[in-house]
Amino acid sequence: MSSTAVPDQVVLVVDFGAQYAQLIARRVRELHVFSEIVPHTVTAAEVAERQPAAIVLSGGPKSVHVDGAPILDPGIYDLGIPLLGICYGAQLIAHQLGGHVGRSGKGEYGRSILSVADGSVSGLLGPDPAPEQTVWMSHFDGITDVPDGFVACASTPQAPVAVLESPARRIWGVQYHPEVGHTPGGMELLGRFLHDLAGCAPSWTMDSVIDSSIEAIKAQVGEGRAICGLSGGVDSAVAAALVHRAIGHRLTCVYVDTGLMRKGESDQVVETFQRHQGIELIHVRAADRFLERLSGITDPEEKRKTIGEVFIRVFEEAAGGIEEADFLVQGTLYPDVIESGTGEAAKIKSHHNVGGLPEDLQFDLVEPLRNLFKDEVRSVGSELGLPDEIVWRQPFPGPGLGVRIIGDVTAEKVAILQEADAIVREEISAAGLEREIWQAFAVLADIKSVGVMGDERTYARPIILRAVTSDDAMTADWARLPYELLETLSNRIINEVDGINRVVYDITSKPPGTIEWE
Ligand code: XMP
C-alpha cells in the first residue's frame, strides 16, 4: 500500500521528450487539476485502465517524419477521452489521424502572431477570441492539412494550421506553446480545455492534498510506528510534518547534527519540530565523530564518502533504539521519481542526502511527497505552519559545510565558515534577494594571502562568495549581485570574521563549474 495520495481525477501528460512535459504538468496543477507525466510508450489499455479525465500530448524535439519518431498508441485517440496535443503533440494528431505535416522549410522560434480564422467557432480559443494574439512557437515542421472531421481555426506566418479541433472526437491541438509565460493567453487556453471542454473540476488544492495525504498515510501505517531522518531541508521537514499530522506520536524523527550545518541551523530544527510541532525528535550530536573521521582528508570524493558513511552509522544507531518502527519516511519528490526513470547521467559528484541513505535498513517506505513538485511542497509546508526559514530554505548539500571547506576540515575552519556564511545569508535576505537567487553561500579556501589591517600585516585565508541563479541546479549562472551588496559582504566578512583577510566573488557558470566547490 502506498502513502502517496492520488486524486480521483487525473490528467495524463504524455512526454514526447521535450523539457516542456514537466512545465505542462505544473500548469495543469496550477489550474487545480492533478496531473501525472507518463512516457509516450503508454498503451491504450493502460490509459483505459487509469481512466484519466483528460490527456495532454507534450511537444518533442523530433520530426514526425524521421525513423523512430515517437508516436502515440493510435487506440488512445479512440477512447473518447478529451485530448489536447501541443506542438509535436498537435503534429502527431494530424499525422496519425489522416492529415498532413509538411516541412515548411523554415522554422518558427520565439514570438509569433496567431491569426484567428474568420468566423471561426473554437472551443479552445473561446467564444470571442481576439483576431490576433501573441504566441510562443518552437517548431520546424508544420501541419498543412487537418484530418477529416477537424477544422483549422487559426494560423501563424509559418504555420498554416496553428489550432485544430474536432469537438465530436474530443480532440484539440495547438502548434504553439500555451504552457510558457511568453504566450499571454496560454493559461486561459489550458483552462478552457481542462475545465470547459474536458469537464475537469478545479478541486485539486493544497488543502485537498493535505487531507488526502493524511488519509493515505493513516491507511498505510495503520497502528505502526515510523521514523524520519530530518536534514533541516524543506522536503524531509514537510514529509515529517504531514506524517505527524496523520500518526502523531507514533512518528519519531532523527536529526543527525554533523557539526557541518550552518550557524543556528540545528537549534532551529530542534525548536521547530520539538517545541512548535510537538514532534518526537532524537537529536544526535555527532560533530566530534564526524570531525575525527574527517581529520586529514582533503580529497573531495573521499570527504563525501566519509561523511556519508559516518552518517549512515550514526543514523542506524539512533534508529535502532526506536522501538518497533516498521516505516521510514522519505521526502522523495515528483521530479526525483520522473528522473530516476531516465538514462544514465555521468557521475560528477557522489551525492548524499538523507533520502538516499539507509537502503539496507528493513523498513517500508512512506513517501507522501512523491507526487509533488518543489513549489507545491513549499505550499504544503506553509499550510502546515512550518516557518519560512525552513519552507524557503535554499538547497544545502547533504555533506554540509564539509564540501565548502577546501582541504581538510577542522572545527576551527567550520566555525570561521559558519560566521561568514551567516553574514552572506543575512545580507542576501536584507537585500530581498533570497527567493530570486538559487543559492548564495561562502566557501573557505585553503590558501593564504597577504593583507594589511590597521598598520599590521596579515597573512590569512580568503572567503570565496558564490551566488547563482538556476531553475533546477542542472545549469546555473553566477548572480549579478549589486556592487553595493558585494561591498557590504566583503567589509562585513573581513571585519567580523577572524582569520579572513580577503573576499573574492566566483563568476563561473555551470557548466563549466559546478555550484559547489567540491
Ligand atoms: P553541484 O555542485 O553538483 O550541485 O552543481 C548541484 C546542486 O546539488 C546540491 N548538492 C547536494 N545536495 N546532497 C544533496 O542533497 C549532496 O551531496 C549535494 N552536493 C551538492 C548543491 O548545493 C546544488 O544545489
Coordinates of C-alpha atoms and ligand atoms in Angstrom, one line a residue:
M1 CA 0.0 0.0 0.0
S2 CA 1.3 3.5 -0.8
S3 CA 1.1 6.6 1.3
T4 CA 1.0 8.7 -1.9
A5 CA -2.5 10.1 -2.4
V6 CA -3.7 10.1 -6.0
P7 CA -6.9 12.1 -6.6
D8 CA -9.8 10.6 -8.5
Q9 CA -9.4 13.0 -11.4
V10 CA -6.1 12.7 -13.1
V11 CA -4.8 14.4 -16.3
L12 CA -2.1 12.4 -18.1
V13 CA 0.7 14.4 -19.7
V14 CA 2.3 12.2 -22.4
D15 CA 6.0 13.0 -22.6
F16 CA 7.4 13.2 -26.1
G17 CA 10.9 14.1 -24.9
A18 CA 11.0 17.8 -24.6
Q19 CA 11.6 19.7 -21.4
Y20 CA 8.1 21.0 -21.7
A21 CA 6.3 18.0 -20.2
Q22 CA 7.1 18.9 -16.6
L23 CA 6.0 22.5 -17.3
I24 CA 2.7 21.4 -18.7
A25 CA 2.1 19.1 -15.7
R26 CA 2.7 22.0 -13.4
R27 CA 0.4 24.3 -15.3
V28 CA -2.4 21.8 -15.2
R29 CA -1.9 21.6 -11.4
E30 CA -1.9 25.4 -11.2
L31 CA -5.4 25.2 -12.7
H32 CA -6.2 22.9 -9.8
V33 CA -6.4 19.6 -11.7
F34 CA -4.0 16.8 -10.7
S35 CA -1.6 15.7 -13.4
E36 CA 0.9 13.0 -13.9
I37 CA 3.6 12.5 -16.6
V38 CA 3.6 9.2 -18.5
P39 CA 6.1 8.1 -21.2
H40 CA 4.9 8.1 -24.8
T41 CA 5.0 4.3 -24.8
V42 CA 1.9 4.3 -22.7
T43 CA -0.7 1.9 -24.3
A44 CA -4.4 2.4 -24.9
A45 CA -5.1 -0.4 -22.5
E46 CA -3.1 1.3 -19.7
V47 CA -4.8 4.6 -20.4
A48 CA -8.2 3.0 -20.4
E49 CA -7.5 1.4 -17.0
R50 CA -6.4 4.8 -15.5
Q51 CA -9.5 6.5 -16.8
P52 CA -7.9 9.9 -16.9
A53 CA -10.2 13.0 -17.1
A54 CA -8.0 14.3 -20.0
I55 CA -4.8 13.7 -21.9
V56 CA -2.2 16.3 -23.0
L57 CA 0.4 15.4 -25.6
S58 CA 3.6 17.4 -25.0
G59 CA 6.0 18.8 -27.5
G60 CA 9.1 17.0 -28.5
P61 CA 12.4 17.5 -30.4
K62 CA 11.8 15.1 -33.2
S63 CA 10.0 15.4 -36.6
V64 CA 7.1 13.0 -37.2
H65 CA 8.9 12.1 -40.5
V66 CA 12.1 10.7 -39.1
D67 CA 12.6 7.0 -38.5
G68 CA 11.9 6.0 -34.9
A69 CA 9.9 9.2 -34.2
P70 CA 7.8 8.6 -31.1
I71 CA 4.1 8.1 -31.8
L72 CA 1.0 7.6 -29.6
D73 CA -0.7 4.2 -29.4
P74 CA -3.4 5.0 -32.0
G75 CA -6.0 3.3 -29.8
I76 CA -5.8 6.2 -27.4
Y77 CA -7.4 8.5 -29.9
D78 CA -10.5 6.3 -29.9
L79 CA -11.0 6.1 -26.2
G80 CA -13.2 9.3 -26.2
I81 CA -11.1 10.9 -23.5
P82 CA -10.6 14.6 -24.1
L83 CA -7.2 15.1 -25.7
L84 CA -5.0 18.2 -26.3
G85 CA -1.9 18.0 -28.5
I86 CA 0.7 20.7 -28.0
C87 CA 3.4 21.4 -30.8
Y88 CA 4.7 17.9 -31.6
G89 CA 1.6 16.5 -30.0
A90 CA -0.6 18.6 -32.4
Q91 CA 1.5 17.4 -35.3
L92 CA 1.1 13.8 -34.2
I93 CA -2.7 14.2 -34.2
A94 CA -2.6 15.4 -37.8
H95 CA 0.0 12.8 -38.8
Q96 CA -1.7 9.8 -37.2
L97 CA -5.3 10.6 -38.0
G98 CA -5.0 11.3 -41.7
G99 CA -4.0 14.9 -42.1
H100 CA -0.5 16.0 -43.2
V101 CA 2.5 17.5 -41.6
G102 CA 4.8 19.3 -44.1
R103 CA 8.3 20.6 -43.9
S104 CA 7.8 24.2 -44.4
G105 CA 11.5 24.8 -45.0
K106 CA 11.5 27.5 -42.4
G107 CA 11.2 27.0 -38.6
E108 CA 9.5 29.4 -36.3
Y109 CA 11.1 30.0 -33.0
G110 CA 10.0 32.6 -30.4
R111 CA 7.3 35.2 -30.5
S112 CA 4.8 35.0 -33.4
I113 CA 1.3 36.3 -34.2
L114 CA -1.6 34.0 -34.2
S115 CA -4.4 35.0 -36.7
V116 CA -7.8 33.5 -35.9
A117 CA -9.7 32.3 -39.0
D118 CA -12.7 34.5 -39.9
G119 CA -15.9 33.2 -38.4
S120 CA -14.1 30.5 -36.5
V121 CA -16.0 28.8 -33.8
S122 CA -13.4 27.4 -31.5
G123 CA -13.8 25.8 -28.1
L124 CA -10.1 26.2 -27.4
L125 CA -9.9 29.9 -28.4
G126 CA -13.1 30.7 -26.6
P127 CA -16.4 32.5 -27.6
D128 CA -14.9 35.8 -28.6
P129 CA -11.2 35.5 -29.4
A130 CA -9.0 38.5 -30.3
P131 CA -8.4 38.2 -34.0
E132 CA -4.6 38.5 -33.5
Q133 CA -2.8 37.0 -30.5
T134 CA 0.8 36.8 -29.4
V135 CA 2.0 33.2 -29.0
W136 CA 5.3 31.4 -28.5
M137 CA 6.4 29.0 -31.2
S138 CA 9.2 26.4 -31.4
H139 CA 8.8 24.2 -34.4
F140 CA 10.3 23.3 -37.7
D141 CA 7.6 21.1 -39.4
G142 CA 4.1 22.4 -39.7
I143 CA 0.6 20.9 -40.1
T144 CA -0.6 21.6 -43.7
D145 CA -3.9 19.5 -43.8
V146 CA -6.2 18.6 -41.0
P147 CA -7.6 15.1 -40.7
D148 CA -11.2 14.5 -41.8
G149 CA -13.7 15.9 -39.2
F150 CA -11.2 18.5 -37.9
V151 CA -11.3 22.2 -38.5
A152 CA -8.4 24.6 -38.7
C153 CA -9.2 27.6 -36.5
A154 CA -6.0 29.8 -36.6
S155 CA -2.6 30.2 -38.3
T156 CA 0.7 32.0 -37.9
P157 CA 3.1 33.2 -40.6
Q158 CA 4.9 29.8 -40.7
A159 CA 2.1 27.5 -39.5
P160 CA -0.9 27.3 -41.8
V161 CA -2.7 25.3 -39.1
A162 CA -1.8 26.6 -35.6
V163 CA -5.0 25.4 -33.9
L164 CA -7.1 22.4 -35.0
E165 CA -10.0 20.7 -33.4
S166 CA -12.7 18.1 -33.6
P167 CA -15.2 18.6 -30.9
A168 CA -17.0 15.4 -32.0
R169 CA -13.9 13.3 -31.4
R170 CA -13.0 15.4 -28.3
I171 CA -9.5 16.1 -29.8
W172 CA -7.8 19.5 -29.9
G173 CA -4.4 20.7 -30.9
V174 CA -2.2 23.8 -30.8
Q175 CA 1.1 24.3 -32.7
Y176 CA 2.3 26.9 -30.2
H177 CA 3.1 26.6 -26.5
P178 CA 0.3 27.7 -24.2
E179 CA 2.3 26.4 -21.2
V180 CA 5.1 29.1 -21.4
G181 CA 4.8 32.5 -19.9
H182 CA 5.6 34.1 -23.2
T183 CA 2.2 33.1 -24.6
P184 CA -0.1 35.6 -22.8
G185 CA -3.4 33.8 -23.2
G186 CA -1.8 30.4 -22.6
M187 CA -3.2 29.7 -19.2
E188 CA -6.7 30.7 -20.3
L189 CA -6.5 28.3 -23.2
L190 CA -5.4 25.4 -21.0
G191 CA -8.1 26.3 -18.5
R192 CA -10.8 26.2 -21.3
F193 CA -9.5 22.8 -22.3
L194 CA -9.4 21.4 -18.8
H195 CA -12.4 23.0 -17.2
D196 CA -14.8 23.7 -20.1
L197 CA -14.0 21.1 -22.8
A198 CA -12.9 18.2 -20.6
G199 CA -15.1 19.0 -17.6
C200 CA -12.4 18.7 -15.0
A201 CA -13.3 20.2 -11.6
P202 CA -10.8 22.7 -10.3
S203 CA -10.7 20.8 -7.0
W204 CA -7.0 19.9 -6.5
T205 CA -5.9 22.4 -3.9
M206 CA -3.2 22.3 -1.2
D207 CA -6.0 21.7 1.4
S208 CA -7.2 18.7 -0.6
V209 CA -3.6 17.5 -1.0
I210 CA -3.0 17.6 2.8
D211 CA -6.3 15.9 3.6
S212 CA -5.9 13.1 1.1
S213 CA -2.2 12.6 2.1
I214 CA -3.1 12.2 5.7
E215 CA -5.7 9.7 4.8
A216 CA -3.3 7.7 2.7
I217 CA -0.6 7.8 5.4
K218 CA -3.1 6.6 8.0
A219 CA -4.2 3.7 5.7
Q220 CA -0.6 2.7 5.0
V221 CA 0.9 2.9 8.5
G222 CA -2.2 1.7 10.4
E223 CA -1.2 1.3 14.1
G224 CA 2.5 1.0 13.1
R225 CA 5.4 3.3 14.0
A226 CA 7.5 5.4 11.7
I227 CA 10.9 7.2 11.7
C228 CA 12.1 10.1 9.7
G229 CA 15.5 11.5 9.2
L230 CA 15.4 15.3 9.2
S231 CA 18.0 17.2 7.3
G232 CA 16.9 20.7 8.0
G233 CA 15.7 21.0 4.4
V234 CA 12.2 21.5 3.2
D235 CA 11.5 18.1 1.8
S236 CA 12.1 16.0 4.9
A237 CA 10.5 18.7 7.1
V238 CA 7.3 18.7 5.1
A239 CA 7.2 14.9 4.9
A240 CA 7.7 14.7 8.7
A241 CA 5.0 17.3 9.4
L242 CA 2.5 15.6 7.2
V243 CA 3.2 12.2 8.7
H244 CA 3.0 13.7 12.2
R245 CA -0.5 15.0 11.4
A246 CA -1.5 11.5 10.4
I247 CA 0.0 9.3 13.1
G248 CA 1.1 11.8 15.9
H249 CA 3.5 10.4 18.5
R250 CA 4.0 7.2 16.6
L251 CA 6.4 9.2 14.4
T252 CA 9.9 9.7 15.7
C253 CA 12.3 12.0 13.9
V254 CA 16.1 11.7 13.9
Y255 CA 18.2 14.7 13.4
V256 CA 21.9 14.0 13.0
D257 CA 23.9 17.1 13.8
T258 CA 27.0 16.5 11.8
G259 CA 28.6 19.7 13.1
L260 CA 28.7 20.7 9.4
M261 CA 25.4 22.6 9.5
R262 CA 25.1 26.3 9.1
K263 CA 25.1 28.6 12.0
G264 CA 22.0 28.3 14.1
E265 CA 20.5 25.6 11.9
S266 CA 20.5 22.8 14.4
D267 CA 18.8 24.9 17.0
Q268 CA 16.2 25.9 14.5
V269 CA 15.4 22.3 13.6
V270 CA 15.0 21.3 17.2
E271 CA 13.0 24.4 18.0
T272 CA 10.6 23.9 15.1
F273 CA 10.0 20.3 15.4
Q274 CA 10.2 19.6 19.1
R275 CA 8.7 22.7 20.5
H276 CA 6.4 24.1 17.9
Q277 CA 5.2 21.0 16.1
G278 CA 5.4 18.7 19.1
I279 CA 7.2 16.0 17.2
E280 CA 9.3 13.4 19.0
L281 CA 12.8 14.1 18.0
I282 CA 16.1 12.4 18.6
H283 CA 18.8 15.0 18.3
V284 CA 22.1 13.2 17.8
R285 CA 25.1 15.4 18.5
A286 CA 27.8 13.8 16.4
A287 CA 30.1 16.7 15.4
D288 CA 33.1 15.2 17.2
R289 CA 32.6 11.8 15.5
F290 CA 32.4 13.4 12.0
L291 CA 35.4 15.7 12.6
E292 CA 37.5 12.9 13.9
R293 CA 36.8 10.7 10.9
L294 CA 37.4 13.7 8.5
S295 CA 40.8 14.6 10.0
G296 CA 43.4 14.9 7.4
I297 CA 41.1 14.1 4.4
T298 CA 41.5 16.6 1.6
D299 CA 40.2 14.7 -1.4
P300 CA 36.6 15.9 -2.2
E301 CA 35.2 12.4 -3.1
E302 CA 36.8 10.8 0.0
K303 CA 35.3 13.5 2.1
R304 CA 31.9 12.9 0.7
K305 CA 32.2 9.2 1.1
T306 CA 33.4 9.5 4.7
I307 CA 30.6 11.9 5.7
G308 CA 28.0 9.6 4.1
E309 CA 29.4 6.5 5.9
V310 CA 29.5 8.1 9.3
F311 CA 26.0 9.5 8.7
I312 CA 24.6 6.0 8.0
R313 CA 26.2 4.5 11.1
V314 CA 25.0 7.3 13.3
F315 CA 21.5 7.2 11.9
E316 CA 21.3 3.4 12.2
E317 CA 22.4 3.5 15.8
A318 CA 19.7 6.1 16.6
A319 CA 17.0 4.3 14.6
G320 CA 17.9 1.0 16.2
G321 CA 16.9 2.4 19.5
I322 CA 13.4 3.3 18.3
E323 CA 11.0 0.5 19.3
E324 CA 9.3 -1.5 16.6
A325 CA 9.5 1.1 13.8
D326 CA 8.4 -0.5 10.5
F327 CA 8.2 2.5 8.4
L328 CA 10.8 5.0 7.1
V329 CA 9.5 8.4 6.0
Q330 CA 11.3 9.9 3.0
G331 CA 10.9 13.3 1.3
T332 CA 11.1 12.0 -2.3
L333 CA 9.7 14.5 -4.8
Y334 CA 8.0 14.0 -8.1
P335 CA 11.0 15.2 -10.2
D336 CA 13.1 12.5 -8.5
V337 CA 10.5 9.9 -9.5
I338 CA 10.5 11.1 -13.1
E339 CA 14.2 11.4 -13.3
S340 CA 15.1 8.1 -11.8
G341 CA 13.4 6.6 -14.8
T342 CA 15.7 8.3 -17.4
G343 CA 19.1 7.3 -18.8
E344 CA 22.5 7.3 -17.1
A345 CA 24.0 10.7 -16.3
A346 CA 27.7 10.9 -15.8
K347 CA 28.6 10.9 -12.2
I348 CA 30.1 14.3 -11.3
K349 CA 29.9 14.1 -7.5
S350 CA 28.6 11.3 -5.3
H351 CA 25.5 13.0 -3.7
H352 CA 24.5 12.3 -0.2
N353 CA 21.1 13.1 1.2
V354 CA 19.0 11.8 4.0
G355 CA 16.6 10.3 1.5
G356 CA 19.2 8.2 -0.2
L357 CA 20.7 6.7 2.8
P358 CA 19.5 3.7 4.8
E359 CA 18.8 1.4 1.9
D360 CA 19.7 -1.7 3.8
L361 CA 17.5 -0.9 6.7
Q362 CA 14.4 -3.1 6.9
F363 CA 11.6 -0.5 6.5
D364 CA 8.6 0.1 4.3
L365 CA 8.9 3.5 2.8
V366 CA 6.4 6.3 3.4
E367 CA 6.8 8.9 0.7
P368 CA 3.9 11.4 1.0
L369 CA 5.5 13.9 -1.4
R370 CA 6.1 11.5 -4.3
N371 CA 3.6 13.3 -6.5
L372 CA 4.5 16.9 -5.7
F373 CA 6.8 19.4 -7.3
K374 CA 9.1 21.6 -5.1
D375 CA 6.8 24.6 -5.2
E376 CA 3.9 22.5 -4.2
V377 CA 5.9 21.1 -1.3
R378 CA 6.6 24.6 -0.1
S379 CA 2.9 25.5 -0.2
V380 CA 2.1 22.4 1.8
G381 CA 4.8 23.3 4.3
S382 CA 3.4 26.8 4.8
E383 CA -0.1 25.4 5.2
L384 CA 1.2 23.1 7.9
G385 CA 2.7 26.0 9.7
L386 CA 6.4 25.4 9.1
P387 CA 8.4 28.6 9.4
D388 CA 9.6 30.5 6.2
E389 CA 13.3 29.7 7.1
I390 CA 12.6 26.0 6.6
V391 CA 10.0 26.3 3.8
W392 CA 12.1 28.7 1.7
R393 CA 15.5 27.3 2.7
Q394 CA 17.9 27.2 -0.2
P395 CA 19.3 23.8 -1.2
F396 CA 22.1 22.7 1.0
P397 CA 24.3 19.7 0.3
G398 CA 24.0 16.6 2.4
P399 CA 27.7 16.7 3.4
G400 CA 27.1 20.3 4.5
L401 CA 29.9 22.7 5.1
G402 CA 32.3 19.8 4.7
V403 CA 32.3 20.4 0.9
R404 CA 32.6 24.1 1.3
I405 CA 35.9 23.9 3.2
I406 CA 38.6 23.3 0.7
G407 CA 41.3 21.0 2.1
D408 CA 40.9 19.2 5.4
V409 CA 38.0 20.0 7.7
T410 CA 38.7 21.2 11.2
A411 CA 36.5 22.6 14.0
E412 CA 38.2 26.0 13.7
K413 CA 37.6 26.2 9.9
V414 CA 33.9 25.1 10.4
A415 CA 33.5 28.0 12.9
I416 CA 35.1 30.5 10.5
L417 CA 32.9 29.4 7.6
Q418 CA 29.7 29.4 9.7
E419 CA 30.3 33.0 10.6
A420 CA 31.0 34.1 7.0
D421 CA 28.0 32.1 5.7
A422 CA 25.7 33.7 8.3
I423 CA 26.7 37.1 7.0
V424 CA 26.0 36.1 3.4
R425 CA 22.6 34.8 4.3
E426 CA 21.7 37.9 6.4
E427 CA 22.8 40.3 3.7
I428 CA 21.1 38.4 0.8
S429 CA 17.9 38.4 2.8
A430 CA 18.2 42.1 3.8
A431 CA 18.6 42.9 0.1
G432 CA 15.4 40.9 -0.6
L433 CA 17.2 38.5 -3.0
E434 CA 16.6 35.3 -1.1
R435 CA 13.9 33.8 -3.4
E436 CA 15.5 35.2 -6.6
I437 CA 18.8 33.6 -6.0
W438 CA 19.0 29.8 -6.2
Q439 CA 21.9 29.6 -3.7
A440 CA 24.2 32.1 -2.1
F441 CA 27.0 30.9 0.2
A442 CA 30.6 31.2 1.3
V443 CA 33.4 28.8 0.6
L444 CA 36.6 28.7 2.7
A445 CA 39.8 28.4 0.6
D446 CA 42.9 26.6 1.7
I447 CA 45.3 29.2 0.5
K448 CA 46.5 32.3 2.3
S449 CA 47.3 35.8 1.1
V450 CA 49.0 38.9 2.5
G451 CA 47.0 41.9 3.5
V452 CA 47.1 44.9 5.8
M453 CA 44.7 45.7 8.6
G454 CA 45.3 48.8 10.7
D455 CA 49.1 49.0 10.5
E456 CA 49.5 45.3 10.7
R457 CA 50.5 42.9 8.0
T458 CA 48.0 40.0 7.8
Y459 CA 48.5 36.5 6.3
A460 CA 45.2 34.8 6.3
R461 CA 42.6 32.9 4.2
P462 CA 40.2 34.3 1.7
I463 CA 36.4 33.6 1.6
I464 CA 35.0 32.9 -1.8
L465 CA 31.5 34.1 -2.3
R466 CA 29.3 32.0 -4.6
A467 CA 25.8 33.1 -5.6
V468 CA 24.0 31.6 -8.5
T469 CA 20.7 31.7 -10.3
S470 CA 19.2 28.5 -11.6
D471 CA 15.9 26.7 -12.2
D472 CA 16.9 23.2 -11.4
A473 CA 20.7 23.1 -10.4
M474 CA 21.5 21.3 -13.6
T475 CA 22.7 24.5 -15.1
A476 CA 23.4 27.8 -13.3
D477 CA 24.7 31.3 -13.9
W478 CA 26.6 33.5 -11.4
A479 CA 24.2 36.0 -9.9
R480 CA 24.8 39.7 -10.9
L481 CA 24.8 40.9 -7.3
P482 CA 24.7 44.7 -6.9
Y483 CA 28.2 46.1 -6.3
E484 CA 27.0 47.7 -3.1
L485 CA 25.9 44.3 -1.8
L486 CA 29.3 42.8 -2.7
E487 CA 31.0 45.7 -0.9
T488 CA 28.9 45.2 2.2
L489 CA 29.6 41.5 2.2
S490 CA 33.3 42.0 1.8
N491 CA 33.5 44.6 4.5
R492 CA 31.5 42.7 7.0
I493 CA 33.2 39.4 6.5
I494 CA 36.7 40.8 6.8
N495 CA 35.8 43.0 9.8
E496 CA 33.7 40.4 11.6
V497 CA 35.3 37.1 10.9
D498 CA 38.6 36.3 12.5
G499 CA 41.0 34.6 10.2
I500 CA 39.8 36.1 6.9
N501 CA 41.5 39.0 5.2
R502 CA 40.2 38.9 1.6
V503 CA 36.9 38.2 -0.2
V504 CA 36.6 37.1 -3.8
Y505 CA 33.5 36.5 -6.0
D506 CA 33.2 33.4 -8.1
I507 CA 32.0 34.4 -11.6
T508 CA 31.8 30.9 -13.1
S509 CA 28.6 29.5 -14.6
K510 CA 27.6 25.8 -14.5
P511 CA 28.9 24.3 -16.7
P512 CA 31.9 24.5 -16.8
G513 CA 31.9 25.0 -13.0
T514 CA 29.6 23.2 -10.6
I515 CA 27.6 25.1 -8.0
E516 CA 29.5 23.7 -5.0
W517 CA 33.3 23.8 -5.0
E518 CA 33.7 20.2 -4.2
Ligands
XMP1 P1 26.7 20.9 -8.0 O1 27.8 21.3 -7.1 O2 26.8 19.5 -8.4 O3 25.3 21.0 -7.1 O4 26.5 21.9 -9.1 C1 24.1 20.9 -7.6 C2 23.1 21.1 -6.5 O5 23.1 20.0 -5.6 C3 23.4 20.4 -4.3 N1 24.3 19.3 -3.8 C4 23.8 18.3 -3.0 N2 22.6 18.1 -2.5 N3 23.5 16.2 -1.4 C5 22.4 17.0 -1.7 O6 21.3 16.7 -1.2 C6 24.7 16.4 -1.9 O7 25.6 15.6 -1.6 C7 24.9 17.5 -2.7 N4 26.0 18.0 -3.3 C8 25.6 19.2 -4.0 C9 24.1 21.7 -4.5 O8 24.1 22.5 -3.3 C10 23.4 22.3 -5.7 O9 22.1 22.8 -5.3

